[in-house]
Amino acid sequence: MTWQGELSAKKGEMLIMSTNQSQGAGRALAWQLRTRRLTFGRVPLIMGIVNVTPDSFYDGGKYLDVQAAVDHALRLEAEGADILDIGGESTRPYATPVPVDEELRRVIPVVKQLVDKVRVPLSIDTYKAKVAEEALAAGAEIVNDVTALRGDPRMLAVVVETGAALCLMHMQGSPQTMQVNPRYQDVVAEVLDFLSCCRDRAVEAGVAPEKIAVDPGIGFGKRLEHNVALLQNMELFHRLGCPVLVGPSRKRFIGDLTGALEADRLPGTIATVLTLARKGVQIVRVHDVAAVRQALRVFEALELAGLSSRGGS
Ligand code: HH2
């Protein structure tokens, strides 16, 4: 696996300076997937997490069995998930990489079964080209690559050839090293710059711009202050012109802020999702779909209803 060095913050600083502070200048209104289009409303779409792993930081081991994973995914769809994200390797700090054959064995049967059973699009959470290729052949629509195409030199070609939608996520280092000593001069500018460069590289290679979403990678090579700065400034990411996807679910920053363990971080997750909703984020990646759906319904009714009746956007 090759990991490029981090990029300079210059372009990111320029993006910040040229962005006005209102919610969502340049906010993308739709995400073109492989065979269909997702349009965004006033609150984020929900990406439900399906971890087919023994060791994920919150739900490791619960859905390792194919039937358990399929049942869980069907439950998340029934609870209101708009996308299902299926992963076969934990990317928690210090996680051990999974051999490609084992990852294929975990996720492909789940994708194959779900394709005929769900209406919502399937996303494959992998940085391995072979896993993406087989999941897309089985009917997945989205490649969610936490390495932003740096993990496997063949991934970009797979995305171009298949016409898959692509989520590019920022991570400093790799899961084995990312929490050792994460450093930034200006985390928001640097993450913006990184995502902008990755997006440009993908477009130059032939990925349609409307198929690309960006994700600042909450918890991936970031300390508490970095995660907080990114979440507080998330409206700036609309400047990239791509849908913004954020995965705050039950992550360590909630524990750092409150002392809560993973099992008790749902309230902190919901608070974060509502903050992101106010900032116009288009997709939130969460474990607890029913609770987040309810929170967003109430938020939309209370916070946004008045805006339209008063003629706002
Ligand atoms: N977070 C995780 C995994 N994949 N993908 C995107 N785009 N954004 C994220 O923030 C993100 C992600 C980690 O969460 P989880 O899948 O629950 O844990 P694990 O990696 O331990 O399986």
Short mmCIF file of N, CA and C in Angstrom, two decimals, residues 212-312:
data_model
loop_
_atom_site.label_atom_id
_atom_site.label_comp_id
_atom_site.label_asym_id
_atom_site.label_seq_id
_atom_site.Cartn_x
_atom_site.Cartn_y
_atom_site.Cartn_z
N ILE A 212 -18.64 12.43 -7.83
CA ILE A 212 -17.69 12.46 -6.72
C ILE A 212 -18.27 13.17 -5.50
N ALA A 213 -18.16 12.50 -4.34
CA ALA A 213 -18.49 13.13 -3.05
C ALA A 213 -17.20 13.23 -2.24
N VAL A 214 -17.18 14.17 -1.30
CA VAL A 214 -15.98 14.36 -0.48
C VAL A 214 -16.33 14.21 1.00
N ASP A 215 -15.33 13.79 1.79
CA ASP A 215 -15.55 13.51 3.21
C ASP A 215 -14.28 13.93 3.97
N PRO A 216 -14.41 14.76 5.00
CA PRO A 216 -13.22 15.23 5.73
C PRO A 216 -12.59 14.16 6.61
N GLY A 217 -13.24 13.01 6.80
CA GLY A 217 -12.64 11.91 7.54
C GLY A 217 -12.53 12.17 9.04
N ILE A 218 -13.68 12.31 9.67
CA ILE A 218 -13.68 12.56 11.12
C ILE A 218 -13.02 11.37 11.84
N GLY A 219 -12.01 11.67 12.65
CA GLY A 219 -11.34 10.63 13.43
C GLY A 219 -10.19 9.93 12.71
N PHE A 220 -9.94 10.29 11.47
CA PHE A 220 -8.88 9.62 10.72
C PHE A 220 -7.61 10.48 10.72
N GLY A 221 -6.74 10.27 11.71
CA GLY A 221 -5.52 11.07 11.81
C GLY A 221 -5.84 12.47 12.29
N LYS A 222 -6.70 12.57 13.30
CA LYS A 222 -7.10 13.87 13.84
C LYS A 222 -7.24 13.78 15.35
N ARG A 223 -6.78 14.83 16.04
CA ARG A 223 -7.04 14.97 17.47
C ARG A 223 -8.38 15.65 17.66
N LEU A 224 -8.78 15.75 18.94
CA LEU A 224 -10.07 16.38 19.24
C LEU A 224 -10.19 17.75 18.58
N GLU A 225 -9.15 18.60 18.74
CA GLU A 225 -9.27 19.97 18.21
C GLU A 225 -9.40 19.98 16.69
N HIS A 226 -8.79 19.00 16.02
CA HIS A 226 -8.91 18.92 14.55
C HIS A 226 -10.33 18.53 14.15
N ASN A 227 -10.88 17.51 14.84
CA ASN A 227 -12.25 17.08 14.53
C ASN A 227 -13.24 18.22 14.78
N VAL A 228 -13.06 18.92 15.89
CA VAL A 228 -13.98 20.01 16.23
C VAL A 228 -13.88 21.13 15.19
N ALA A 229 -12.66 21.49 14.79
CA ALA A 229 -12.50 22.58 13.79
C ALA A 229 -13.17 22.18 12.47
N LEU A 230 -13.01 20.93 12.06
CA LEU A 230 -13.63 20.48 10.80
C LEU A 230 -15.15 20.53 10.91
N LEU A 231 -15.69 20.02 12.01
CA LEU A 231 -17.15 20.00 12.16
C LEU A 231 -17.71 21.42 12.23
N GLN A 232 -17.00 22.30 12.93
CA GLN A 232 -17.48 23.69 13.05
C GLN A 232 -17.46 24.43 11.71
N ASN A 233 -16.57 24.03 10.82
CA ASN A 233 -16.40 24.76 9.55
C ASN A 233 -16.90 23.98 8.33
N MET A 234 -17.78 23.03 8.56
CA MET A 234 -18.16 22.12 7.48
C MET A 234 -18.82 22.83 6.30
N GLU A 235 -19.45 23.99 6.53
CA GLU A 235 -20.10 24.68 5.40
C GLU A 235 -19.07 25.09 4.34
N LEU A 236 -17.80 25.26 4.74
CA LEU A 236 -16.77 25.65 3.77
C LEU A 236 -16.54 24.57 2.71
N PHE A 237 -16.84 23.31 3.08
CA PHE A 237 -16.57 22.22 2.14
C PHE A 237 -17.50 22.22 0.93
N HIS A 238 -18.62 22.95 1.03
CA HIS A 238 -19.51 23.05 -0.15
C HIS A 238 -18.82 23.75 -1.30
N ARG A 239 -17.79 24.53 -0.96
CA ARG A 239 -17.05 25.25 -1.99
C ARG A 239 -16.46 24.31 -3.05
N LEU A 240 -16.24 23.06 -2.67
CA LEU A 240 -15.66 22.09 -3.61
C LEU A 240 -16.68 21.69 -4.68
N GLY A 241 -17.96 22.02 -4.46
CA GLY A 241 -18.99 21.74 -5.46
C GLY A 241 -19.43 20.28 -5.50
N CYS A 242 -18.99 19.48 -4.54
CA CYS A 242 -19.36 18.06 -4.48
C CYS A 242 -20.27 17.84 -3.28
N PRO A 243 -21.09 16.77 -3.30
CA PRO A 243 -21.81 16.41 -2.08
C PRO A 243 -20.80 16.18 -0.94
N VAL A 244 -21.18 16.63 0.26
CA VAL A 244 -20.30 16.44 1.43
C VAL A 244 -20.89 15.32 2.29
N LEU A 245 -20.08 14.31 2.56
CA LEU A 245 -20.49 13.15 3.36
C LEU A 245 -19.66 13.19 4.64
N VAL A 246 -20.31 12.98 5.78
CA VAL A 246 -19.57 13.03 7.05
C VAL A 246 -19.97 11.83 7.91
N GLY A 247 -18.96 11.21 8.54
CA GLY A 247 -19.19 10.03 9.38
C GLY A 247 -18.80 10.29 10.84
N PRO A 248 -19.72 10.88 11.62
CA PRO A 248 -19.38 11.18 13.01
C PRO A 248 -19.79 10.08 14.00
N SER A 249 -20.42 9.01 13.50
CA SER A 249 -21.21 8.12 14.36
C SER A 249 -20.40 7.46 15.47
N ARG A 250 -20.74 7.79 16.72
CA ARG A 250 -20.18 7.16 17.93
C ARG A 250 -18.66 7.28 18.00
N LYS A 251 -18.07 8.27 17.32
CA LYS A 251 -16.62 8.34 17.24
C LYS A 251 -16.00 8.93 18.51
N ARG A 252 -14.68 8.80 18.56
CA ARG A 252 -13.90 9.15 19.75
C ARG A 252 -14.08 10.60 20.19
N PHE A 253 -14.28 11.55 19.24
CA PHE A 253 -14.38 12.95 19.65
C PHE A 253 -15.55 13.14 20.61
N ILE A 254 -16.60 12.31 20.46
CA ILE A 254 -17.76 12.42 21.37
C ILE A 254 -17.35 11.94 22.76
N GLY A 255 -16.54 10.88 22.80
CA GLY A 255 -16.01 10.42 24.08
C GLY A 255 -15.08 11.45 24.70
N ASP A 256 -14.23 12.07 23.86
CA ASP A 256 -13.31 13.09 24.39
C ASP A 256 -14.07 14.27 24.98
N LEU A 257 -15.19 14.64 24.35
CA LEU A 257 -15.95 15.80 24.82
C LEU A 257 -16.80 15.49 26.05
N THR A 258 -17.22 14.21 26.19
CA THR A 258 -18.23 13.90 27.21
C THR A 258 -17.82 12.80 28.18
N GLY A 259 -16.80 12.04 27.85
CA GLY A 259 -16.42 10.89 28.68
C GLY A 259 -17.23 9.64 28.37
N ALA A 260 -18.16 9.70 27.41
CA ALA A 260 -19.02 8.54 27.12
C ALA A 260 -18.25 7.48 26.32
N LEU A 261 -18.53 6.21 26.63
CA LEU A 261 -17.98 5.11 25.84
C LEU A 261 -18.81 4.92 24.57
N GLU A 262 -18.30 4.12 23.62
CA GLU A 262 -18.96 3.93 22.32
C GLU A 262 -20.45 3.63 22.47
N ALA A 263 -20.79 2.73 23.39
CA ALA A 263 -22.18 2.29 23.54
C ALA A 263 -23.10 3.43 23.98
N ASP A 264 -22.54 4.49 24.55
CA ASP A 264 -23.35 5.59 25.10
C ASP A 264 -23.21 6.88 24.29
N ARG A 265 -22.74 6.78 23.04
CA ARG A 265 -22.48 8.00 22.26
C ARG A 265 -23.57 8.35 21.25
N LEU A 266 -24.76 7.76 21.36
CA LEU A 266 -25.82 8.12 20.42
C LEU A 266 -26.27 9.58 20.60
N PRO A 267 -26.46 10.07 21.84
CA PRO A 267 -26.87 11.48 21.97
C PRO A 267 -25.85 12.43 21.32
N GLY A 268 -24.57 12.16 21.52
CA GLY A 268 -23.53 13.01 20.91
C GLY A 268 -23.54 12.90 19.39
N THR A 269 -23.85 11.71 18.90
CA THR A 269 -23.95 11.52 17.44
C THR A 269 -25.09 12.37 16.89
N ILE A 270 -26.23 12.34 17.57
CA ILE A 270 -27.40 13.10 17.08
C ILE A 270 -27.12 14.60 17.13
N ALA A 271 -26.49 15.06 18.20
CA ALA A 271 -26.15 16.50 18.27
C ALA A 271 -25.26 16.88 17.09
N THR A 272 -24.31 16.03 16.76
CA THR A 272 -23.41 16.33 15.64
C THR A 272 -24.17 16.33 14.32
N VAL A 273 -25.05 15.34 14.13
CA VAL A 273 -25.82 15.26 12.87
C VAL A 273 -26.66 16.53 12.69
N LEU A 274 -27.26 17.02 13.77
CA LEU A 274 -28.10 18.23 13.63
C LEU A 274 -27.25 19.46 13.32
N THR A 275 -26.06 19.52 13.91
CA THR A 275 -25.13 20.61 13.56
C THR A 275 -24.78 20.53 12.08
N LEU A 276 -24.53 19.32 11.60
CA LEU A 276 -24.18 19.14 10.18
C LEU A 276 -25.37 19.46 9.28
N ALA A 277 -26.58 19.13 9.74
CA ALA A 277 -27.78 19.44 8.96
C ALA A 277 -27.91 20.95 8.78
N ARG A 278 -27.63 21.69 9.85
CA ARG A 278 -27.71 23.15 9.77
C ARG A 278 -26.68 23.70 8.78
N LYS A 279 -25.58 22.99 8.61
CA LYS A 279 -24.52 23.45 7.71
C LYS A 279 -24.70 22.92 6.28
N GLY A 280 -25.84 22.27 6.03
CA GLY A 280 -26.15 21.86 4.66
C GLY A 280 -25.44 20.60 4.19
N VAL A 281 -24.83 19.84 5.12
CA VAL A 281 -24.17 18.59 4.72
C VAL A 281 -25.20 17.66 4.07
N GLN A 282 -24.81 17.01 2.99
CA GLN A 282 -25.78 16.24 2.20
C GLN A 282 -25.97 14.80 2.66
N ILE A 283 -24.94 14.18 3.25
CA ILE A 283 -25.05 12.76 3.64
C ILE A 283 -24.35 12.56 4.99
N VAL A 284 -25.04 11.87 5.91
CA VAL A 284 -24.39 11.49 7.17
C VAL A 284 -24.32 9.96 7.22
N ARG A 285 -23.16 9.46 7.64
CA ARG A 285 -22.93 8.00 7.71
C ARG A 285 -23.06 7.60 9.18
N VAL A 286 -24.09 6.80 9.50
CA VAL A 286 -24.37 6.50 10.91
C VAL A 286 -24.73 5.03 11.13
N HIS A 287 -24.53 4.59 12.40
CA HIS A 287 -24.95 3.25 12.80
C HIS A 287 -26.45 3.22 13.13
N ASP A 288 -26.98 4.31 13.72
CA ASP A 288 -28.31 4.30 14.33
C ASP A 288 -29.31 5.04 13.44
N VAL A 289 -29.81 4.33 12.43
CA VAL A 289 -30.62 5.01 11.42
C VAL A 289 -31.95 5.48 11.99
N ALA A 290 -32.64 4.65 12.75
CA ALA A 290 -33.98 5.04 13.24
C ALA A 290 -33.90 6.31 14.09
N ALA A 291 -32.95 6.37 15.00
CA ALA A 291 -32.82 7.52 15.90
C ALA A 291 -32.46 8.78 15.12
N VAL A 292 -31.55 8.64 14.16
CA VAL A 292 -31.12 9.81 13.38
C VAL A 292 -32.26 10.28 12.47
N ARG A 293 -33.00 9.33 11.89
CA ARG A 293 -34.14 9.70 11.05
C ARG A 293 -35.14 10.52 11.86
N GLN A 294 -35.46 10.04 13.08
CA GLN A 294 -36.42 10.77 13.92
C GLN A 294 -35.91 12.18 14.24
N ALA A 295 -34.64 12.27 14.60
CA ALA A 295 -34.07 13.58 14.95
C ALA A 295 -34.14 14.54 13.76
N LEU A 296 -33.85 14.02 12.56
CA LEU A 296 -33.87 14.90 11.37
C LEU A 296 -35.29 15.32 11.01
N ARG A 297 -36.28 14.43 11.23
CA ARG A 297 -37.68 14.80 10.94
C ARG A 297 -38.09 15.97 11.82
N VAL A 298 -37.76 15.86 13.11
CA VAL A 298 -38.16 16.92 14.05
C VAL A 298 -37.39 18.21 13.73
N PHE A 299 -36.11 18.07 13.45
CA PHE A 299 -35.28 19.23 13.09
C PHE A 299 -35.88 19.95 11.88
N GLU A 300 -36.27 19.16 10.87
CA GLU A 300 -36.81 19.76 9.64
C GLU A 300 -38.11 20.50 9.94
N ALA A 301 -38.96 19.88 10.77
CA ALA A 301 -40.24 20.51 11.09
C ALA A 301 -40.06 21.79 11.91
N LEU A 302 -39.14 21.76 12.86
CA LEU A 302 -39.01 22.90 13.77
C LEU A 302 -38.07 23.98 13.26
N GLU A 303 -36.96 23.55 12.68
CA GLU A 303 -35.91 24.52 12.33
C GLU A 303 -36.08 25.09 10.93
N LEU A 304 -36.59 24.26 10.00
CA LEU A 304 -36.59 24.69 8.61
C LEU A 304 -37.95 25.13 8.10
N ALA A 305 -39.04 24.70 8.78
CA ALA A 305 -40.36 25.02 8.28
C ALA A 305 -40.56 26.52 8.17
N GLY A 306 -40.13 27.26 9.21
CA GLY A 306 -40.30 28.71 9.24
C GLY A 306 -39.56 29.40 8.12
N LEU A 307 -38.43 28.83 7.72
CA LEU A 307 -37.62 29.47 6.69
C LEU A 307 -38.40 29.59 5.39
N SER A 308 -39.08 28.45 4.98
CA SER A 308 -39.79 28.52 3.70
C SER A 308 -41.02 29.41 3.81
N SER A 309 -41.72 29.37 4.98
CA SER A 309 -42.92 30.18 5.09
C SER A 309 -42.59 31.68 5.16
N ARG A 310 -41.32 31.98 5.51
CA ARG A 310 -40.90 33.38 5.50
C ARG A 310 -40.15 33.73 4.20
N GLY A 311 -40.14 32.76 3.28
CA GLY A 311 -39.54 33.05 1.98
C GLY A 311 -38.04 32.82 1.91
N GLY A 312 -37.45 32.18 2.95
CA GLY A 312 -36.01 31.90 2.92
C GLY A 312 -35.74 30.66 2.10
#
